[in-house]
Short mmCIF file of C-alpha atoms in Angstrom, two decimals:
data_model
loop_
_atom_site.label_atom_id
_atom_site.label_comp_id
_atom_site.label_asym_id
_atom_site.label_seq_id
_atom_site.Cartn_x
_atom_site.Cartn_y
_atom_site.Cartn_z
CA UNK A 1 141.17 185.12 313.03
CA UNK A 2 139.35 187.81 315.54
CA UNK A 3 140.14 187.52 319.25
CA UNK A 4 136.95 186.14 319.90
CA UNK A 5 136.23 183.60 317.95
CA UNK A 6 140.41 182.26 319.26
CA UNK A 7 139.17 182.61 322.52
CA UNK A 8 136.23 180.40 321.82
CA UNK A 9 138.07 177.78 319.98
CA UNK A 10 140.89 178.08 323.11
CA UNK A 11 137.64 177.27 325.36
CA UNK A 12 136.40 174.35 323.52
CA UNK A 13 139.42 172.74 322.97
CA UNK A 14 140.21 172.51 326.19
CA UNK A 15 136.35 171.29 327.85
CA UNK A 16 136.13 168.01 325.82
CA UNK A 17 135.67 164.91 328.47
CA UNK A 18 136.97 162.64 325.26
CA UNK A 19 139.94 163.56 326.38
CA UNK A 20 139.74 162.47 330.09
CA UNK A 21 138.17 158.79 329.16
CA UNK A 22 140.32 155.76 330.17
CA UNK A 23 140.99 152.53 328.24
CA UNK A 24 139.90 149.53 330.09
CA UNK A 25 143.14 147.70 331.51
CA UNK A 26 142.39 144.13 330.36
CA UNK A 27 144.63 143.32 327.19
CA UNK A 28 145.97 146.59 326.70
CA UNK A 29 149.15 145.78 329.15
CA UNK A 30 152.70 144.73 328.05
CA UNK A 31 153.19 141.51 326.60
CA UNK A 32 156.24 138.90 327.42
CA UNK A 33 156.74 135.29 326.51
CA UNK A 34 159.79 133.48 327.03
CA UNK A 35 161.44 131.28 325.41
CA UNK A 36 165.19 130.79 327.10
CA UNK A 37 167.51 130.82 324.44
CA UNK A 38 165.57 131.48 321.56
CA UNK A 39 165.63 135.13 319.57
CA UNK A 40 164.04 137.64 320.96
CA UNK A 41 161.59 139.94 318.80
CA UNK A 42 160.53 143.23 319.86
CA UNK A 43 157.33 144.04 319.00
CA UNK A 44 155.79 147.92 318.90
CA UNK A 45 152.11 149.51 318.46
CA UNK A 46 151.38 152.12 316.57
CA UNK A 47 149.86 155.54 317.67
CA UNK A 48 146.74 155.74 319.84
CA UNK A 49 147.48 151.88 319.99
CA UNK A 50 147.81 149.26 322.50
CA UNK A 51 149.83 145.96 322.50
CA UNK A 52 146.65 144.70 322.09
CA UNK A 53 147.00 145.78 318.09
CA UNK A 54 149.57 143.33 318.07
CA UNK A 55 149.05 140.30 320.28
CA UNK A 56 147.75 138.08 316.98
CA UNK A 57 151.12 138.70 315.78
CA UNK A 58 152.88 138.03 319.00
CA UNK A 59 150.87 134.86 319.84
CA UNK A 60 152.26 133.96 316.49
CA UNK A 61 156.07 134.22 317.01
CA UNK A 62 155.95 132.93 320.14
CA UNK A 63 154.15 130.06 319.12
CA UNK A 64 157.53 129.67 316.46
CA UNK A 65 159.68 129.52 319.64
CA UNK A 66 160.71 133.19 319.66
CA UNK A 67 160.82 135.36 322.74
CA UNK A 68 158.40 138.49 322.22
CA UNK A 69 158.22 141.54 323.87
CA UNK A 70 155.63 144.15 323.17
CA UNK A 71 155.64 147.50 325.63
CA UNK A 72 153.26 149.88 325.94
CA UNK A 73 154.63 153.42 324.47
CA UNK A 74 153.99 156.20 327.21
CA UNK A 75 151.18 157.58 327.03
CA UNK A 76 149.31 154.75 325.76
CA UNK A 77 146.24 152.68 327.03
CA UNK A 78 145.01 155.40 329.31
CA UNK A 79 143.36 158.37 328.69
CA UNK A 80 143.68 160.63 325.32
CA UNK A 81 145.40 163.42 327.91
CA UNK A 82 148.20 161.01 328.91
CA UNK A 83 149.09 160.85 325.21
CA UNK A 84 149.21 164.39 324.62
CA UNK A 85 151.85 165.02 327.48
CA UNK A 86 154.02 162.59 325.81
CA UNK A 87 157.41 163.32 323.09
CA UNK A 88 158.46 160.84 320.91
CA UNK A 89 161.33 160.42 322.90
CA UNK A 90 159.35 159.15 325.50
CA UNK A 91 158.07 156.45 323.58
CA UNK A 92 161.66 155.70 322.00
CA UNK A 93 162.69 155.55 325.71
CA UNK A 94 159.80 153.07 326.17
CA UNK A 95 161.76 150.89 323.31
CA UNK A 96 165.21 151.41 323.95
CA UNK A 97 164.20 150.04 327.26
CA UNK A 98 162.87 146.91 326.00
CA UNK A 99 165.71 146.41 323.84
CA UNK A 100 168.12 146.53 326.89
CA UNK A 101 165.76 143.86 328.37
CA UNK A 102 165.95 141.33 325.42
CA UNK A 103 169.40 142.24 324.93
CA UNK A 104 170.79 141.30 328.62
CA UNK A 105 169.56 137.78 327.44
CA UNK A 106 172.52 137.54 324.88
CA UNK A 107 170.42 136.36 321.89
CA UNK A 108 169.62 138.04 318.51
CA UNK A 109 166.95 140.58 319.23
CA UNK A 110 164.82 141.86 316.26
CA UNK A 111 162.59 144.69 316.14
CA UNK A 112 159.11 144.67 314.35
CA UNK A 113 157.27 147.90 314.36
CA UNK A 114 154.08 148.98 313.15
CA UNK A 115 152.96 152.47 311.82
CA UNK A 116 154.39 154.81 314.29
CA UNK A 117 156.16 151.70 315.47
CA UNK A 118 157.67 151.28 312.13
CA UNK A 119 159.36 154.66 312.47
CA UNK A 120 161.14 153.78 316.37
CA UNK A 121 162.24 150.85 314.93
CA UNK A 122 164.44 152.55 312.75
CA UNK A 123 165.46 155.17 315.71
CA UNK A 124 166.57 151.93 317.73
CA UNK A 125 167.95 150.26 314.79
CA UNK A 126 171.02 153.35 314.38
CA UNK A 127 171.74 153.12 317.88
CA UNK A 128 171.94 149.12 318.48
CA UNK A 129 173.39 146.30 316.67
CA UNK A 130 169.75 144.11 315.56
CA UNK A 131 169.51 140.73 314.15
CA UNK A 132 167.25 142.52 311.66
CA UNK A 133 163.95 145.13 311.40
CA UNK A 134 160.59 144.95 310.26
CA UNK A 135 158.23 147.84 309.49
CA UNK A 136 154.51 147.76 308.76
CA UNK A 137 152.81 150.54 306.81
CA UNK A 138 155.72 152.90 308.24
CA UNK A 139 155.01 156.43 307.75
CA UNK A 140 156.76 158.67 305.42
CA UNK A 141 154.12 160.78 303.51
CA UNK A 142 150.86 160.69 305.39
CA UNK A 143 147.55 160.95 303.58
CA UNK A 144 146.01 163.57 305.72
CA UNK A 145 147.21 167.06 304.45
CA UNK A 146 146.82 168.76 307.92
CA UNK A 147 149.41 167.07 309.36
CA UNK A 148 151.55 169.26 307.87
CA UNK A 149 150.48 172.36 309.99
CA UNK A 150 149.39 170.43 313.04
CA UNK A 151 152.88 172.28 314.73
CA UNK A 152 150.76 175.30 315.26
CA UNK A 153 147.38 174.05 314.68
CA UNK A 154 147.62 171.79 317.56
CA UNK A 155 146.81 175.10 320.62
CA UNK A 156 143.44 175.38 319.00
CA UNK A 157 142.47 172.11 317.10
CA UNK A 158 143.41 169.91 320.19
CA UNK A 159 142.32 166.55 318.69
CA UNK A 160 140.66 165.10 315.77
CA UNK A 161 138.26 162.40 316.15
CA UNK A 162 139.20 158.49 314.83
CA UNK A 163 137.03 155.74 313.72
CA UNK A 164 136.85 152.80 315.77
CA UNK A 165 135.69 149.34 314.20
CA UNK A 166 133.76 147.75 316.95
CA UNK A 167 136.30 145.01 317.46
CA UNK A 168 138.83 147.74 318.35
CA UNK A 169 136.28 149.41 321.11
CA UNK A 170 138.29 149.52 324.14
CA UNK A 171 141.80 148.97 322.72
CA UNK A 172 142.54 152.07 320.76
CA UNK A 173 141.84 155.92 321.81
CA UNK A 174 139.14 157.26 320.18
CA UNK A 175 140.46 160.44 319.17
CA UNK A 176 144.31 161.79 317.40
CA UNK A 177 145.37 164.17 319.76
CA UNK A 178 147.06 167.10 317.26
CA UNK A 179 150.27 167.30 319.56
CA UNK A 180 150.62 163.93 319.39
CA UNK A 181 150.41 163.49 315.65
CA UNK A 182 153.12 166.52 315.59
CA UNK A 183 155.49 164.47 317.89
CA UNK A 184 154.98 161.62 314.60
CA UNK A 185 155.79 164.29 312.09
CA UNK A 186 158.99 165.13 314.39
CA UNK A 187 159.72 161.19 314.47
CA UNK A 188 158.74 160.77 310.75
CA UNK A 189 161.36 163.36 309.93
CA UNK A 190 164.18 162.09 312.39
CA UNK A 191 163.71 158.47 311.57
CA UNK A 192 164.38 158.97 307.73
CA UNK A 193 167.21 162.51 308.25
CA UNK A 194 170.02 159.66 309.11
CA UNK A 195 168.49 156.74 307.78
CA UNK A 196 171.48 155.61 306.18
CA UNK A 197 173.50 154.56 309.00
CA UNK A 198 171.18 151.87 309.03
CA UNK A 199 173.00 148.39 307.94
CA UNK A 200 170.49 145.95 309.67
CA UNK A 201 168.78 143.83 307.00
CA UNK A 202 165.15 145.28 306.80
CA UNK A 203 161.42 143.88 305.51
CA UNK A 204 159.16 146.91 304.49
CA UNK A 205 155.42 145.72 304.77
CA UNK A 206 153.29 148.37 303.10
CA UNK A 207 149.81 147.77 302.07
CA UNK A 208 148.50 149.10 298.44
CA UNK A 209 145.58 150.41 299.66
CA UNK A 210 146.65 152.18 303.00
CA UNK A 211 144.36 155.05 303.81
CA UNK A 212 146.80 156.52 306.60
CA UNK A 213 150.11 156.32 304.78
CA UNK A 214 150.82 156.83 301.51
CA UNK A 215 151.73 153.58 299.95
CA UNK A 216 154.39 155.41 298.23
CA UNK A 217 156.24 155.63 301.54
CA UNK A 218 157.85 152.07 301.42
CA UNK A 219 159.66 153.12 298.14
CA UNK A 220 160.69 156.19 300.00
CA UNK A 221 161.95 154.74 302.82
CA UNK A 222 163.87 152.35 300.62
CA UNK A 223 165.32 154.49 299.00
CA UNK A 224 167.19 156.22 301.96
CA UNK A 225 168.26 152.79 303.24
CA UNK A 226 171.62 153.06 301.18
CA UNK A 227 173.73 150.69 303.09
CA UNK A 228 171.16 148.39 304.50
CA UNK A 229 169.79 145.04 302.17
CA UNK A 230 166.08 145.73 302.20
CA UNK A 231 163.14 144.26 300.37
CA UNK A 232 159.28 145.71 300.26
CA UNK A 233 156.71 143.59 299.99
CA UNK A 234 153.35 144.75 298.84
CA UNK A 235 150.18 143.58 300.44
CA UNK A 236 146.51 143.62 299.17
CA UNK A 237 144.31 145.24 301.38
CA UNK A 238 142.61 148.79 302.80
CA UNK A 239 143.43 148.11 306.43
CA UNK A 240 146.78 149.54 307.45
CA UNK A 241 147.78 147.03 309.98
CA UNK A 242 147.74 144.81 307.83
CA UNK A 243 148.87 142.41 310.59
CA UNK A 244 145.10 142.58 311.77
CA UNK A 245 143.50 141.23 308.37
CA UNK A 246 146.01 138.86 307.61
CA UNK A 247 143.42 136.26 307.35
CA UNK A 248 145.36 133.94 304.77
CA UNK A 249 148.30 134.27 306.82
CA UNK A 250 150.47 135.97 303.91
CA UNK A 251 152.03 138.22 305.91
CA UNK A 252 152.81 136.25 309.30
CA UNK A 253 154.22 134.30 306.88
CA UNK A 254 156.31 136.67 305.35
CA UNK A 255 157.46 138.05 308.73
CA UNK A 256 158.77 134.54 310.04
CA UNK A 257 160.71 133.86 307.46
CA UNK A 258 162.23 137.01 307.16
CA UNK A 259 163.47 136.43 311.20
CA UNK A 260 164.09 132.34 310.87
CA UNK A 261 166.43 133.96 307.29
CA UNK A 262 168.51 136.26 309.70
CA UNK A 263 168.44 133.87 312.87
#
């Protein structure tokens, strides 16, 4: 590439006000309900998220007399650039946090995670003894080829842009910041290197159709879950969080039984 056309890219990358635009507060803050007693289920977003990509799901359990807990991962529900200075350790921080919190309350405590979430569940899952994990269209093998190179693409191709359905407007970032879809390649790649120490019983949720991750990713992640009882379970469906077109109810379904099993 010639210096000057670098130098221009360098510029541009760096003037975009996308980057500097805040989420509205309102329903993109941590969610708690409590039931005393009860298991606790720890509930994570996915990247560029908010909890507000899984309150439907967290209205749910709590409705089914389980404590839920759903942090916001740093970075998240404020402006593009706050994502970008984040590591993934930050955001397993964020959990391992929450996990202390439930924990303290001496009940069960399972972990659902979607996407990204999916991928610190498992990270929190080798360190801590869980009732039992859930992932949702956890990423293995992503569908976007460039996410392979993002490592050093990310100094010059600072973000990529994201669609937004108009009921997500104001809950997720609008754009992928390319050093923070590096950090999920780094977590990808340390979530399944020592995924066998897993022995947690674990529900893979993977949709058919994803168009993020590869649907072949729940076999692979199953298949370096040597020592832990898992199960996939395939849903219909484009959207991956699936969790947010569950309109039948299949997969909350799925989900409580899986923790009411394991209780």
């Amino acid at each position: 590439m010639k210096p000057r056309l670098l130098f221009i890219l360098l510029l541009l990358s760096g003037c975009s006000n996308i980057m500097y635009e805040s989420l509205p507060t309102e329903g993109n803050g941590q969610y708690y309900f409590e039931h005393p007693g009860q298991p606790a289920v720890l509930v994570i977003h996915g990247l560029t998220a908010t909890p507000w990509e899984v309150i439907g799901l967290s209205v749910y359990l709590t409705e089914h007399n389980f404590t839920v807990l759903t942090p916001v991962l740093e970075g998240h529900g404020r402006r593009p650039v706050d994502l970008e200075a984040a590591t993934w350790q930050d955001w397993y921080e964020n959990v391992n946090d929450s996990y202390t919190r439930l924990a303290a309350k001496d009940v069960p405590v399972f972990v659902i995670g979607v996407s990204t979430g999916g991928s610190l569940a498992l990270e929190l899952a080798k360190e801590h003894e869980l009732a039992g994990v859930i992932t949702v269209g956890a990423p293995v093998t992503l569908f976007d080829q460039r996410t392979k190179y993002v490592s050093w693409l990310s100094p010059i191709w600072r973000y990529t842009a994201r669609v937004v359905l108009q009921d997500e407007v104001g809950h997720y970032y609008p754009v992928w910041p390319s050093k923070s879809v590096g950090e999920l390649v780094a977590l990808i790649d340390a979530s399944i290197a020592s995924a066998s120490t897993i022995t947690e019983s674990v529900l893979i949720i993977q949709s058919k159709d994803d168009r993020t991750v590869q649907p072949v990713s729940a076999q692979q992640l199953s298949d370096v879950l040597i020592n832990a009882p898992k199960e996939i379970f395939w849903v219909n469906g484009k959207n991956h969080v699936v969790i947010r077109e569950d309109t039948e109810g299949v997969v909350f379904t799925k989900i409580i039984g899986f923790l009411n099993e394991h209780s």
